[in-house]
Short mmCIF file of C-alpha atoms in Angstrom, two decimals:
data_model
loop_
_atom_site.label_atom_id
_atom_site.label_comp_id
_atom_site.label_asym_id
_atom_site.label_seq_id
_atom_site.Cartn_x
_atom_site.Cartn_y
_atom_site.Cartn_z
CA MET Q 1460 -98.01 -21.45 -51.82
CA VAL Q 1461 -98.82 -21.54 -55.50
CA GLU Q 1462 -99.08 -24.80 -57.43
CA ARG Q 1463 -96.13 -25.21 -59.59
CA ASP Q 1464 -95.46 -27.27 -62.79
CA PRO Q 1465 -91.99 -28.65 -63.62
CA VAL Q 1466 -90.10 -26.87 -66.47
CA SER Q 1467 -87.16 -27.91 -68.49
CA SER Q 1468 -84.27 -25.41 -67.48
CA SER Q 1469 -80.78 -25.58 -66.23
CA SER Q 1470 -81.50 -23.17 -63.39
CA ILE Q 1471 -85.22 -23.35 -62.64
CA LEU Q 1472 -87.06 -26.50 -61.35
CA SER Q 1473 -90.72 -25.38 -61.43
CA VAL Q 1474 -92.91 -22.36 -62.12
CA GLY Q 1475 -96.51 -21.44 -60.98
CA TYR Q 1476 -98.84 -18.57 -61.30
CA GLU Q 1477 -101.83 -17.41 -59.22
CA THR Q 1478 -104.17 -15.32 -61.45
CA SER Q 1479 -106.15 -13.58 -58.59
CA SER Q 1480 -102.99 -12.12 -57.03
CA GLU Q 1481 -100.87 -11.94 -60.08
CA THR Q 1482 -98.15 -13.89 -58.17
CA LEU Q 1483 -95.43 -15.79 -60.12
CA GLU Q 1484 -93.78 -18.43 -58.06
CA ILE Q 1485 -90.39 -19.87 -59.22
CA GLU Q 1486 -88.30 -22.66 -57.70
CA PHE Q 1487 -84.72 -22.26 -58.53
CA LYS Q 1488 -82.33 -25.19 -58.30
CA GLU Q 1489 -79.79 -23.35 -56.27
CA THR Q 1490 -81.46 -20.74 -54.22
CA GLY Q 1491 -85.08 -22.04 -53.44
CA VAL Q 1492 -88.50 -20.58 -54.08
CA TYR Q 1493 -89.28 -16.88 -54.77
CA GLN Q 1494 -92.59 -15.10 -55.38
CA TYR Q 1495 -92.56 -12.31 -57.96
CA LEU Q 1496 -95.48 -9.86 -57.27
CA ASN Q 1497 -97.84 -8.02 -59.70
CA VAL Q 1498 -96.76 -10.06 -62.77
CA PRO Q 1499 -99.39 -9.75 -65.56
CA GLN Q 1500 -100.74 -13.14 -66.70
CA PHE Q 1501 -99.33 -12.50 -70.27
CA MET Q 1502 -95.79 -12.47 -68.78
CA TRP Q 1503 -96.34 -15.98 -67.13
CA GLU Q 1504 -97.80 -17.29 -70.43
CA ARG Q 1505 -94.81 -15.82 -72.37
CA LEU Q 1506 -92.43 -17.46 -69.90
CA MET Q 1507 -94.01 -20.85 -70.21
CA ALA Q 1508 -93.91 -20.67 -73.93
CA ALA Q 1509 -90.35 -19.40 -74.14
CA ASP Q 1510 -87.72 -21.50 -75.88
CA SER Q 1511 -85.51 -20.93 -72.80
CA VAL Q 1512 -87.33 -20.38 -69.56
CA GLY Q 1513 -84.09 -19.21 -67.83
CA LYS Q 1514 -83.18 -16.71 -70.49
CA PHE Q 1515 -86.72 -15.24 -70.57
CA PHE Q 1516 -86.79 -14.95 -66.86
CA ASN Q 1517 -83.38 -13.22 -66.72
CA ALA Q 1518 -84.41 -10.74 -69.58
CA GLU Q 1519 -88.09 -10.01 -68.75
CA ILE Q 1520 -88.81 -10.82 -65.08
CA LYS Q 1521 -85.83 -10.87 -62.79
CA ASN Q 1522 -85.22 -7.09 -62.36
CA ALA Q 1523 -88.66 -5.93 -63.54
CA PHE Q 1524 -90.97 -7.13 -60.54
CA ALA Q 1525 -90.58 -7.14 -56.80
CA CYS Q 1526 -89.77 -10.54 -55.24
CA GLN Q 1527 -89.65 -12.28 -51.92
CA LYS Q 1528 -88.20 -15.48 -50.84
CA VAL Q 1529 -90.83 -18.06 -49.70
#
């Protein structure tokens, strides 16, 4: 389990990142927690800095990285 921080989003509750394994963990309001694998650190940094976390996730991460439900 990756330590997550709350985010302001209509669809995402919290986001965490583990540098050593390049694992991005996202807790969604409706569907639970998912881990996205082999996500470069700069993508997590861009996600956290985005004006809309949900829009950035959908555009840049959702279909670009393998994921698994936790």
